[in-house]
């Protein structure tokens, strides 16, 4: 409901080179070549450029995107077989949609599962369409604004028909969450103590976090919740959890309520996710800053850390500080330092305490992709979703035992390791949308661009570097990116793919004839291969752009996108991203849905599938009005795909969307969507 997406506003004041600068330089150089009359058409330019990148990547980095050649690669996720999976995409792509429903290709079915408010814990009441429920009801019901998600098998049970779906609940939109909010308007609602109460703030807290949902197929094949199952669990913004790793006990995470700096209440703004090979779920805390405000903004007491992470000297949008001191940074300046982490959850143990993994850094975490280094260490790739922020990689100190994947010792792997930030360089050529990159270690001995060291700037403390991850990355010259979103690793080649969703805010200052992509409304997907295809390598990596999203319906220049964008598959703002076990790349969008102007012919947000070998992209699904599509999870056989619809009707509420209800005027709700193939086959094949 915000007029401006705060993630489009950079809070990065450093002078580090922006990724768009690299791209713009490339574009400028190539366009100079085109204008010089060397006979390159725009299509040849884009096609040749992107194709050439892949070739450069393959030949110099000994990486192959041919799944028939696995000689130099470690297979981590192809169903347990070392043979090449079949990543064929054979469905008939669908058209755009502006309707208030889900559309999938012929031969597929989509069903709604677990919308916000669905009874989950024993004793939960049914959801009420008048939004009058209290916090006690919400604490037992499925949370709101479903996002990242993973499906877990239960030992001893056929995972293709029964399992645990763990779903993030990123946030809630008060106008469609509290009775009377939309009618009153925010100022009047918050000003009325009969309307804005401590219980309402609690209800909002309980709608955040994650749900563990036990699901099962019935005799007809339909998936449903096992209501009241002892596996069912709500983890939310007031759930007790622990800090782990280098930051535990540091002065920067001590508060009045927790003088030991170890025990935190809650997780919120849980955006994307990851999962570990030892069977745990990773939920990623993204825009945590939006939950901190102050009742006393007369003097600006924010420190550099507060500012770099975007905490405003004002009341927060959620207004939890009205009832709890921990959300007022003037009263508890260290409480924000206890958020912005990745949290590890054991879905099979409902009594387990979630663990915040501080070794992986404190950023606005989008998601996390786990890969295996050749030497057995665990690698975690992560993006920091804000205009002008960075890409990170963690490498564990300990090693993973593939012969005993569920070993208890693996639960400690994300507690200790090294954190790196990425620098993307042009490489040998400008103009080819490819280059090389470096991983810069964030530790006390690392030199900073001003001739000092991180140790000198952060009291020789790794804990301080981690609490101030963004500031440390600024100091070592990381590359500013166009809002890093989801990252995923190809199951065979180990090549990493990352969505850079858009950066329209920066574009306004950079619009000129030579830089048509500076107005980056559409986003792109970048990919990189590590040296020797080893995710554990910290030597130079090779990168190229897999796709520049764009709109050939309205633009004939670079805003039309790369040559794998057509009028039939055009989209903007790639966000959710994941490979299935066979190596199909699933792309989800969270962008503009006006279907007008720059977005004409793009319709509602959608999900597409890419063949990374041919670069072909096909549209698979379109969502209801004013939603984003996010979250990807599969059953082990690949025959059920779960995705999430978040914030249908986010702008206009019931007037714009009543999804998933088909009754006009009902309040819209986020929900999971279950996709199956009518012939019982694999999704996408
Ligand atoms: Fe929560 Fe960056 O999406
Ligand atoms: Ca280059
Ligand atoms: Ca997202």
XYZ file of C-alpha atoms and ligand atoms in Angstrom:
690
model
C 0.000 0.000 0.000
C 3.012 2.258 -0.118
C 3.087 4.722 -3.024
C 6.785 3.984 -3.532
C 8.395 0.591 -3.155
C 11.012 1.270 -0.448
C 13.279 -1.411 -1.881
C 13.700 0.780 -4.961
C 15.247 3.508 -2.852
C 18.909 2.933 -2.230
C 20.207 3.367 1.302
C 23.735 2.746 0.054
C 25.747 5.982 0.219
C 29.079 4.405 -0.754
C 30.817 5.278 -4.015
C 31.202 1.631 -5.040
C 30.569 0.991 -8.701
C 26.961 0.184 -9.426
C 26.258 -2.938 -11.473
C 24.160 -0.760 -13.763
C 27.295 1.246 -14.435
C 28.972 -1.892 -15.704
C 25.970 -2.744 -17.870
C 25.559 0.821 -19.061
C 29.187 0.952 -20.084
C 28.719 -2.277 -21.957
C 25.569 -0.974 -23.619
C 27.190 2.306 -24.485
C 30.125 0.572 -26.108
C 27.990 -1.832 -28.084
C 25.640 0.873 -29.246
C 28.639 2.830 -30.425
C 29.567 -0.160 -32.532
C 26.014 -0.399 -33.877
C 25.866 3.299 -34.635
C 29.218 3.043 -36.343
C 27.538 1.011 -39.021
C 29.339 -2.249 -38.574
C 26.218 -4.059 -39.670
C 24.949 -5.404 -36.369
C 21.204 -5.344 -35.999
C 19.822 -4.904 -32.506
C 18.700 -8.519 -32.539
C 22.113 -9.739 -33.594
C 23.648 -7.524 -30.969
C 21.633 -8.975 -28.177
C 21.654 -12.534 -29.430
C 25.310 -12.516 -30.252
C 26.224 -10.828 -27.030
C 24.409 -13.246 -24.758
C 25.411 -16.280 -26.779
C 28.976 -15.152 -26.812
C 28.963 -14.772 -23.057
C 28.007 -18.351 -22.542
C 30.727 -19.440 -24.880
C 33.294 -17.368 -23.040
C 32.098 -18.774 -19.745
C 32.266 -22.336 -20.990
C 35.629 -22.185 -22.622
C 37.480 -20.268 -19.961
C 35.946 -21.798 -16.909
C 35.646 -25.406 -17.944
C 31.945 -25.306 -17.205
C 29.334 -26.902 -19.330
C 25.643 -26.262 -19.496
C 25.220 -29.582 -21.249
C 23.616 -31.896 -18.751
C 24.974 -34.861 -20.644
C 28.434 -33.951 -19.452
C 28.721 -34.241 -15.714
C 32.391 -35.146 -15.622
C 33.525 -32.091 -13.714
C 30.423 -31.539 -11.693
C 28.879 -32.689 -8.494
C 25.278 -33.717 -8.761
C 23.455 -32.546 -5.658
C 19.804 -32.536 -6.499
C 18.800 -34.690 -9.401
C 16.769 -37.231 -7.550
C 19.761 -39.149 -6.311
C 20.880 -40.392 -9.689
C 24.113 -39.353 -11.300
C 22.635 -39.509 -14.775
C 21.592 -36.495 -16.760
C 18.018 -35.434 -15.953
C 15.517 -34.643 -18.701
C 14.862 -30.905 -18.529
C 12.531 -30.884 -21.527
C 9.780 -28.253 -21.447
C 6.811 -29.530 -23.399
C 3.695 -27.618 -22.314
C 1.915 -25.141 -24.580
C 2.681 -21.671 -23.177
C -0.238 -19.511 -22.093
C -1.193 -15.929 -22.901
C -1.041 -13.062 -20.423
C -4.068 -12.523 -18.206
C -5.727 -9.613 -16.470
C -8.391 -11.776 -14.852
C -8.798 -12.378 -11.129
C -7.838 -16.032 -11.221
C -5.039 -18.537 -11.797
C -4.374 -19.781 -15.294
C -2.163 -22.756 -16.202
C -1.475 -24.565 -19.509
C -3.844 -27.106 -21.041
C -3.516 -30.431 -19.283
C -2.738 -28.890 -15.886
C -4.878 -28.112 -12.839
C -4.423 -25.510 -10.089
C -6.083 -25.756 -6.665
C -5.976 -23.433 -3.643
C -4.403 -24.643 -0.390
C -4.065 -22.968 3.016
C -5.081 -19.366 2.441
C -4.440 -16.842 5.239
C -6.591 -17.629 8.249
C -7.041 -21.341 7.555
C -7.348 -23.251 10.870
C -4.013 -24.960 11.527
C -3.452 -25.629 15.233
C -5.974 -27.637 17.261
C -8.787 -25.363 18.471
C -8.312 -22.762 15.732
C -11.517 -21.017 14.667
C -12.548 -20.695 11.019
C -11.410 -17.532 9.207
C -13.969 -14.713 9.181
C -14.487 -12.636 6.081
C -15.161 -9.524 8.202
C -11.546 -9.402 9.517
C -12.711 -9.208 13.149
C -10.581 -12.066 14.484
C -8.371 -11.407 17.484
C -4.761 -12.383 18.092
C -5.726 -15.651 19.793
C -7.405 -16.804 16.593
C -4.545 -15.674 14.357
C -1.981 -17.493 16.500
C -3.646 -20.792 15.557
C -4.311 -19.976 11.922
C -2.141 -19.876 8.797
C -0.321 -16.519 8.533
C -0.663 -13.889 5.815
C 1.331 -13.033 2.684
C 2.791 -16.410 1.790
C 6.275 -16.228 0.240
C 9.231 -18.654 0.188
C 8.378 -22.296 0.802
C 9.795 -25.824 0.900
C 8.299 -29.310 1.060
C 9.759 -31.842 3.512
C 9.244 -35.570 3.649
C 8.241 -37.234 6.917
C 10.435 -40.271 7.666
C 8.644 -43.529 6.965
C 5.849 -41.931 4.921
C 5.458 -41.775 1.121
C 6.538 -38.214 0.459
C 4.645 -38.007 -2.802
C 1.313 -38.120 -1.026
C 2.016 -36.696 2.438
C 4.550 -34.293 3.931
C 5.252 -30.974 5.597
C 4.953 -27.737 3.658
C 6.805 -24.891 5.372
C 5.587 -21.493 4.179
C 6.957 -18.024 4.914
C 4.535 -15.240 5.813
C 6.286 -12.054 4.781
C 3.981 -9.316 6.092
C 0.373 -8.153 6.177
C -1.445 -5.246 4.548
C -3.485 -3.611 7.310
C -6.289 -2.370 4.981
C -7.258 -5.974 4.229
C -6.228 -7.331 7.622
C -8.071 -5.243 10.247
C -11.798 -4.609 10.146
C -12.483 -0.968 9.409
C -8.926 0.004 8.463
C -9.633 0.580 4.794
C -12.763 2.621 5.555
C -11.122 4.715 8.283
C -7.777 5.231 6.606
C -4.498 4.744 8.382
C -4.273 8.048 10.284
C -7.769 7.820 11.759
C -7.393 4.127 12.567
C -4.121 4.590 14.481
C -5.472 7.678 16.260
C -8.479 5.814 17.679
C -7.555 3.791 20.799
C -10.703 1.706 20.417
C -9.478 0.612 17.004
C -5.668 0.462 17.368
C -5.112 -1.810 20.363
C -2.320 -3.995 21.744
C -4.266 -7.053 20.621
C -4.341 -5.776 17.040
C -0.549 -5.352 17.089
C -0.256 -8.914 18.443
C -2.561 -10.188 15.719
C -0.271 -8.635 13.107
C 2.798 -10.179 14.767
C 1.155 -13.595 14.732
C 0.384 -13.301 10.994
C 4.136 -13.022 10.220
C 6.884 -15.652 10.261
C 6.326 -19.149 8.942
C 3.846 -22.018 9.138
C 4.691 -25.699 9.232
C 1.695 -27.302 7.531
C 1.126 -31.058 7.496
C -0.530 -31.871 4.155
C -1.829 -35.069 2.613
C -3.543 -36.264 -0.564
C -6.976 -37.788 -0.225
C -8.284 -40.749 -2.222
C -9.098 -38.518 -5.189
C -5.587 -37.087 -5.219
C -6.544 -33.699 -3.729
C -4.056 -32.161 -1.292
C -5.431 -30.847 1.992
C -4.249 -29.798 5.457
C -4.100 -32.393 8.214
C -5.851 -30.046 10.655
C -4.674 -30.334 14.228
C -1.607 -32.462 13.341
C 1.087 -32.230 15.989
C 3.531 -31.231 13.216
C 1.503 -28.083 12.504
C 3.242 -25.053 13.907
C 3.196 -21.287 13.808
C 6.475 -19.430 14.160
C 5.927 -15.665 14.298
C 7.185 -12.284 15.427
C 6.995 -13.219 19.118
C 8.309 -16.805 19.010
C 11.377 -17.382 21.243
C 14.500 -18.122 19.211
C 18.266 -18.029 19.627
C 21.124 -16.139 18.073
C 23.979 -18.461 17.114
C 27.448 -17.939 15.672
C 29.982 -15.122 16.014
C 27.509 -12.448 17.119
C 26.141 -14.270 20.190
C 26.715 -12.307 23.382
C 28.223 -9.262 21.663
C 27.391 -5.873 23.164
C 25.647 -4.853 19.932
C 22.918 -7.476 20.428
C 22.277 -6.990 24.153
C 18.973 -5.402 25.176
C 17.127 -4.683 28.417
C 15.113 -7.848 28.009
C 18.109 -9.948 26.951
C 21.305 -8.817 28.722
C 23.059 -11.967 27.459
C 22.528 -11.063 23.798
C 21.297 -14.530 22.895
C 17.538 -14.924 23.211
C 15.471 -13.086 20.620
C 11.744 -12.819 20.256
C 10.547 -13.470 16.778
C 11.218 -13.317 13.085
C 9.394 -11.069 10.627
C 9.375 -10.022 6.983
C 10.223 -13.588 6.050
C 10.716 -13.314 2.331
C 12.430 -16.080 0.366
C 13.877 -19.249 1.816
C 16.362 -22.026 1.461
C 16.681 -25.551 2.759
C 19.581 -27.679 3.875
C 20.650 -31.186 2.843
C 20.258 -32.198 6.499
C 16.535 -31.477 6.412
C 16.045 -28.036 7.904
C 14.268 -24.959 6.593
C 15.927 -21.566 6.201
C 13.705 -18.501 6.436
C 15.156 -15.163 5.367
C 14.488 -11.889 7.198
C 14.193 -9.170 4.588
C 12.799 -5.678 5.284
C 13.127 -5.856 9.077
C 13.831 -2.132 9.234
C 10.185 -1.349 8.514
C 9.162 -2.678 11.938
C 11.309 -0.257 13.928
C 10.255 3.288 14.657
C 10.112 5.706 17.518
C 7.576 7.593 19.565
C 10.167 10.317 20.056
C 11.612 11.584 16.800
C 12.371 15.078 18.117
C 16.096 14.331 18.055
C 17.531 12.036 15.432
C 19.483 9.472 17.476
C 19.976 6.953 14.697
C 23.485 5.615 14.235
C 25.125 4.809 10.879
C 23.949 1.231 11.096
C 20.304 2.252 11.636
C 20.536 4.549 8.628
C 22.342 2.125 6.308
C 19.622 -0.466 6.904
C 16.875 2.082 6.300
C 15.344 2.638 9.725
C 13.490 5.946 9.657
C 13.404 8.548 12.417
C 9.623 8.306 12.565
C 6.786 6.029 13.524
C 6.988 2.677 11.737
C 4.353 1.551 9.268
C 3.342 -1.351 11.508
C 3.281 0.736 14.713
C 4.267 -2.106 17.025
C 6.428 0.407 18.921
C 3.188 1.867 20.260
C 2.868 -1.145 22.559
C 6.344 -2.716 22.868
C 9.544 -0.854 23.680
C 11.655 -3.307 21.689
C 10.333 -1.848 18.468
C 11.324 1.722 19.463
C 14.977 2.209 18.502
C 15.303 5.157 20.871
C 14.450 2.846 23.767
C 16.225 -0.282 22.498
C 18.825 0.790 19.913
C 20.266 -2.752 19.648
C 17.018 -4.594 19.000
C 17.223 -4.034 15.207
C 20.649 -5.734 15.271
C 18.889 -8.949 16.274
C 16.979 -9.018 12.970
C 18.086 -9.226 9.348
C 19.443 -12.754 9.702
C 18.705 -16.175 8.243
C 16.820 -18.434 10.650
C 17.159 -22.237 10.634
C 14.056 -24.216 11.582
C 13.633 -27.966 12.108
C 10.182 -28.707 10.698
C 10.122 -32.278 12.005
C 10.574 -31.198 15.633
C 7.747 -28.892 16.717
C 9.475 -28.246 20.041
C 12.738 -27.068 18.477
C 13.857 -23.466 18.914
C 14.548 -21.576 15.674
C 18.221 -20.592 15.323
C 19.355 -17.261 13.861
C 22.550 -17.913 11.884
C 24.655 -14.772 12.299
C 27.670 -16.176 10.421
C 25.688 -15.702 7.173
C 25.558 -11.946 7.623
C 22.957 -9.313 8.355
C 21.321 -7.919 5.245
C 17.815 -7.642 3.826
C 17.926 -11.327 2.993
C 15.886 -12.366 -0.020
C 16.573 -16.103 -0.140
C 19.476 -18.500 0.244
C 20.688 -21.245 -2.108
C 22.782 -24.022 -0.595
C 25.456 -25.769 -2.667
C 28.244 -28.250 -1.955
C 31.904 -27.294 -2.245
C 34.114 -30.014 -3.692
C 35.962 -30.233 -0.395
C 32.746 -30.974 1.487
C 32.071 -27.530 2.885
C 28.598 -26.034 2.579
C 28.145 -22.919 0.441
C 25.276 -20.444 0.803
C 24.567 -17.842 -1.910
C 22.482 -14.851 -0.838
C 21.171 -11.558 -2.210
C 20.460 -8.299 -0.364
C 17.296 -6.882 -1.899
C 17.660 -3.167 -2.174
C 18.577 -0.916 -5.059
C 22.357 -0.711 -5.015
C 23.045 -3.574 -2.621
C 25.117 -6.682 -2.904
C 25.473 -10.417 -3.521
C 27.037 -12.616 -0.826
C 28.414 -16.089 -0.348
C 29.091 -18.026 2.851
C 31.397 -21.052 3.084
C 31.149 -23.223 6.187
C 34.172 -24.178 8.266
C 32.938 -27.714 8.794
C 32.187 -30.292 6.122
C 29.087 -32.205 5.125
C 29.110 -35.998 5.245
C 27.187 -37.159 2.170
C 27.153 -40.709 3.485
C 25.218 -39.559 6.544
C 23.196 -36.523 5.421
C 21.037 -36.292 8.555
C 24.008 -36.327 10.954
C 23.381 -34.206 14.043
C 26.748 -32.504 13.542
C 25.387 -30.889 10.369
C 23.123 -28.718 12.521
C 26.226 -26.678 13.396
C 27.474 -26.114 9.839
C 25.862 -22.688 9.473
C 27.290 -21.452 12.775
C 30.888 -20.988 11.659
C 32.465 -20.035 8.353
C 33.568 -17.224 6.099
C 31.384 -14.582 4.474
C 32.266 -13.032 1.113
C 30.736 -10.263 -0.987
C 30.782 -10.144 -4.790
C 32.482 -7.733 -7.137
C 31.411 -8.030 -10.798
C 33.983 -6.802 -13.338
C 33.757 -6.245 -17.096
C 36.340 -8.916 -17.780
C 38.441 -8.923 -20.899
C 35.825 -7.268 -23.125
C 33.300 -4.519 -22.726
C 30.121 -4.944 -24.716
C 29.487 -8.641 -24.279
C 27.314 -8.651 -21.122
C 29.848 -10.913 -19.510
C 32.877 -10.670 -17.338
C 34.619 -11.998 -14.319
C 34.130 -11.462 -10.645
C 35.768 -11.675 -7.270
C 34.656 -12.830 -3.852
C 35.922 -10.441 -1.192
C 36.255 -11.861 2.314
C 34.510 -9.901 5.053
C 36.882 -10.356 7.973
C 39.191 -8.251 10.096
C 42.261 -8.603 7.870
C 40.597 -7.522 4.629
C 41.890 -4.296 3.102
C 39.352 -1.555 2.501
C 39.295 0.695 -0.544
C 40.433 3.670 1.555
C 43.659 1.959 2.563
C 42.529 0.738 5.952
C 41.204 -2.676 7.017
C 37.863 -3.999 8.165
C 39.515 -4.794 11.502
C 40.475 -1.151 11.968
C 36.960 -0.014 11.138
C 35.122 -2.606 13.227
C 37.187 -3.007 16.414
C 38.947 -6.128 15.132
C 35.666 -7.946 15.668
C 34.052 -10.357 13.225
C 30.836 -9.951 15.223
C 30.845 -6.208 14.513
C 31.547 -6.825 10.846
C 28.572 -9.209 10.673
C 26.152 -6.872 12.473
C 27.332 -4.178 10.043
C 27.533 -6.457 6.992
C 26.349 -3.784 4.550
C 28.816 -1.209 5.857
C 31.672 -3.710 5.689
C 30.746 -4.577 2.102
C 30.653 -0.857 1.245
C 34.176 -0.492 2.600
C 35.718 -3.244 0.443
C 34.298 -2.103 -2.895
C 31.523 -4.600 -3.623
C 29.436 -4.006 -6.778
C 26.082 -2.277 -6.350
C 23.390 -4.381 -7.983
C 19.857 -3.825 -9.309
C 18.062 -5.320 -6.287
C 19.341 -8.901 -5.851
C 16.423 -11.261 -5.294
C 16.435 -15.073 -5.477
C 19.483 -17.148 -6.285
C 19.421 -20.803 -7.322
C 22.078 -23.309 -8.356
C 21.761 -25.627 -11.361
C 21.524 -29.212 -10.100
C 24.212 -30.480 -12.484
C 26.444 -27.646 -13.684
C 26.524 -25.848 -10.297
C 26.103 -22.565 -12.180
C 24.346 -19.989 -9.971
C 21.481 -17.863 -11.337
C 20.256 -14.684 -9.637
C 17.322 -12.394 -10.351
C 18.004 -8.650 -10.332
C 14.450 -7.468 -10.226
C 14.652 -3.821 -11.402
C 16.129 -0.499 -10.420
C 13.819 2.134 -11.764
C 14.718 4.577 -8.971
C 18.303 4.845 -10.057
C 17.267 5.073 -13.651
C 15.729 8.514 -13.402
C 19.109 10.091 -12.814
C 20.736 8.151 -15.626
C 18.345 8.380 -18.560
C 20.219 9.342 -21.709
C 20.446 8.224 -25.303
C 23.405 5.995 -24.661
C 21.922 4.185 -21.716
C 18.475 2.921 -22.604
C 18.630 0.221 -19.921
C 19.469 2.735 -17.250
C 15.713 3.038 -16.833
C 15.698 -0.524 -15.622
C 12.016 -1.182 -15.155
C 12.244 -4.779 -16.268
C 15.176 -6.443 -14.518
C 17.537 -9.216 -15.583
C 18.874 -12.608 -14.570
C 22.610 -12.926 -14.095
C 24.473 -16.210 -13.752
C 27.974 -17.177 -12.782
C 30.235 -20.207 -12.781
C 32.909 -20.682 -10.178
C 36.386 -21.841 -11.069
C 36.341 -25.571 -11.858
C 32.552 -25.485 -11.302
C 33.308 -25.625 -7.584
C 30.916 -23.507 -5.489
C 33.589 -23.571 -2.800
C 36.073 -21.695 -4.989
C 36.904 -18.131 -3.957
C 39.035 -17.458 -7.013
C 37.713 -15.414 -9.934
C 34.337 -16.481 -11.277
C 32.802 -15.904 -14.722
C 29.425 -14.242 -15.147
C 27.033 -13.374 -17.950
C 23.449 -12.227 -18.318
C 21.011 -15.063 -19.034
C 18.166 -12.709 -19.910
C 17.409 -9.022 -19.932
C 13.688 -8.800 -19.327
C 11.924 -6.222 -21.440
C 8.881 -5.322 -23.430
C 9.020 -5.652 -27.226
C 5.340 -4.632 -27.361
C 6.307 -1.033 -26.692
C 10.048 -0.703 -27.165
C 12.406 -1.344 -30.043
C 15.633 -0.651 -28.206
C 17.286 -2.412 -25.310
C 14.137 -1.983 -23.267
C 12.711 -4.692 -25.526
C 15.010 -7.097 -23.707
C 17.401 -9.749 -24.928
C 16.533 -11.965 -27.875
C 14.963 -14.630 -25.661
C 12.249 -12.092 -24.808
C 9.366 -11.995 -27.290
C 5.908 -10.486 -27.384
C 4.692 -13.914 -26.284
C 6.763 -14.253 -23.115
C 7.377 -10.632 -22.083
C 7.485 -9.950 -18.329
C 8.958 -7.534 -15.819
C 10.636 -7.820 -12.428
C 11.857 -11.416 -12.105
C 11.974 -12.327 -8.418
C 11.328 -15.951 -7.320
C 13.748 -18.325 -9.037
C 14.456 -22.020 -8.660
C 15.676 -24.998 -10.621
C 13.590 -28.126 -10.389
C 15.420 -31.418 -9.963
C 15.686 -31.863 -13.739
C 17.202 -28.429 -14.348
C 14.227 -26.408 -15.596
C 14.533 -22.805 -14.409
C 11.269 -21.480 -12.927
C 10.963 -17.682 -12.932
C 8.341 -15.812 -10.899
C 7.530 -12.132 -11.150
C 6.702 -9.446 -8.603
C 6.372 -6.369 -10.706
C 4.063 -3.883 -12.331
C 0.660 -5.281 -13.317
C -0.875 -2.221 -14.924
C -0.739 -3.827 -18.380
C -0.271 -0.308 -19.725
C 2.532 1.987 -20.800
C 5.898 0.313 -20.292
C 4.046 -2.777 -19.115
C 1.530 -3.032 -21.960
C 0.918 -6.645 -22.887
C 2.531 -8.064 -19.735
C -0.671 -8.528 -17.715
C -0.802 -9.811 -14.157
C 2.258 -11.223 -12.427
C 3.225 -14.632 -13.707
C 5.497 -17.660 -13.670
C 7.621 -18.768 -16.604
C 9.969 -21.656 -17.278
C 13.334 -21.433 -19.009
C 15.462 -24.006 -20.758
C 18.911 -22.803 -19.777
C 20.547 -24.596 -22.686
C 18.447 -23.051 -25.473
C 17.510 -19.951 -23.426
C 13.897 -20.445 -24.475
C 11.397 -19.019 -21.970
C 7.727 -20.025 -21.835
C 4.890 -18.622 -19.740
C 3.382 -21.328 -17.476
C 1.051 -19.499 -15.079
C -0.675 -16.183 -14.582
C -1.872 -14.948 -11.192
C -4.933 -13.049 -9.999
C -5.118 -9.258 -9.917
C -2.566 -7.168 -8.036
C -0.669 -10.193 -6.710
C 2.891 -11.402 -6.960
C 3.798 -15.016 -7.663
C 6.433 -16.419 -5.306
C 7.665 -19.582 -3.603
C 8.506 -22.890 -5.284
C 8.345 -26.377 -3.799
C 7.969 -29.843 -5.289
C 7.131 -33.306 -4.079
C 10.077 -35.707 -4.566
C 8.561 -37.141 -7.770
C 8.192 -33.676 -9.309
C 4.514 -34.344 -9.961
C 3.101 -31.770 -7.546
C 4.323 -28.178 -7.638
C 3.407 -25.701 -4.906
C 3.609 -21.956 -5.526
C 2.303 -18.958 -3.586
C 0.051 -16.088 -4.538
C 0.922 -13.096 -2.363
C -1.102 -9.939 -1.804
C -3.901 -10.295 -4.381
C -5.720 -6.943 -4.467
C -2.809 -5.170 -2.765
C -3.699 -1.776 -4.211
C -7.470 -1.689 -4.232
C -8.494 -4.484 -1.872
C -11.795 -6.278 -2.473
C -12.623 -3.841 -5.270
C -9.660 -5.171 -7.218
C -9.541 -8.815 -6.154
C -11.493 -11.204 -4.015
C -9.157 -14.112 -4.817
C -9.277 -16.948 -3.849
C -12.969 -16.369 -3.207
C -15.145 -16.120 -6.305
C -17.653 -13.956 -4.430
C -17.233 -10.308 -5.366
C -16.505 -8.101 -2.371
C -14.823 -10.760 -0.246
C -11.453 -9.724 1.158
C -8.526 -11.102 -0.881
C -6.116 -13.499 0.842
C -2.689 -14.851 0.066
C -2.639 -18.615 -0.474
C -0.644 -21.564 -1.731
C -1.578 -22.984 -5.133
C -1.143 -26.697 -5.858
C -0.361 -27.535 -9.485
C -0.760 -31.023 -10.864
C -0.832 -32.496 -14.346
C -4.045 -34.176 -15.387
C -2.182 -37.236 -16.639
C -0.259 -37.491 -13.379
C 3.044 -36.582 -15.000
C 5.913 -34.325 -14.026
C 5.220 -30.609 -13.935
C 6.746 -28.831 -16.918
C 7.787 -31.957 -18.794
Fe 10.385 -9.919 -0.308
Fe 12.618 -8.861 -2.266
O 11.054 -9.718 -2.024
Ca 32.858 -8.220 -20.579
Ca 10.586 -11.535 -3.380
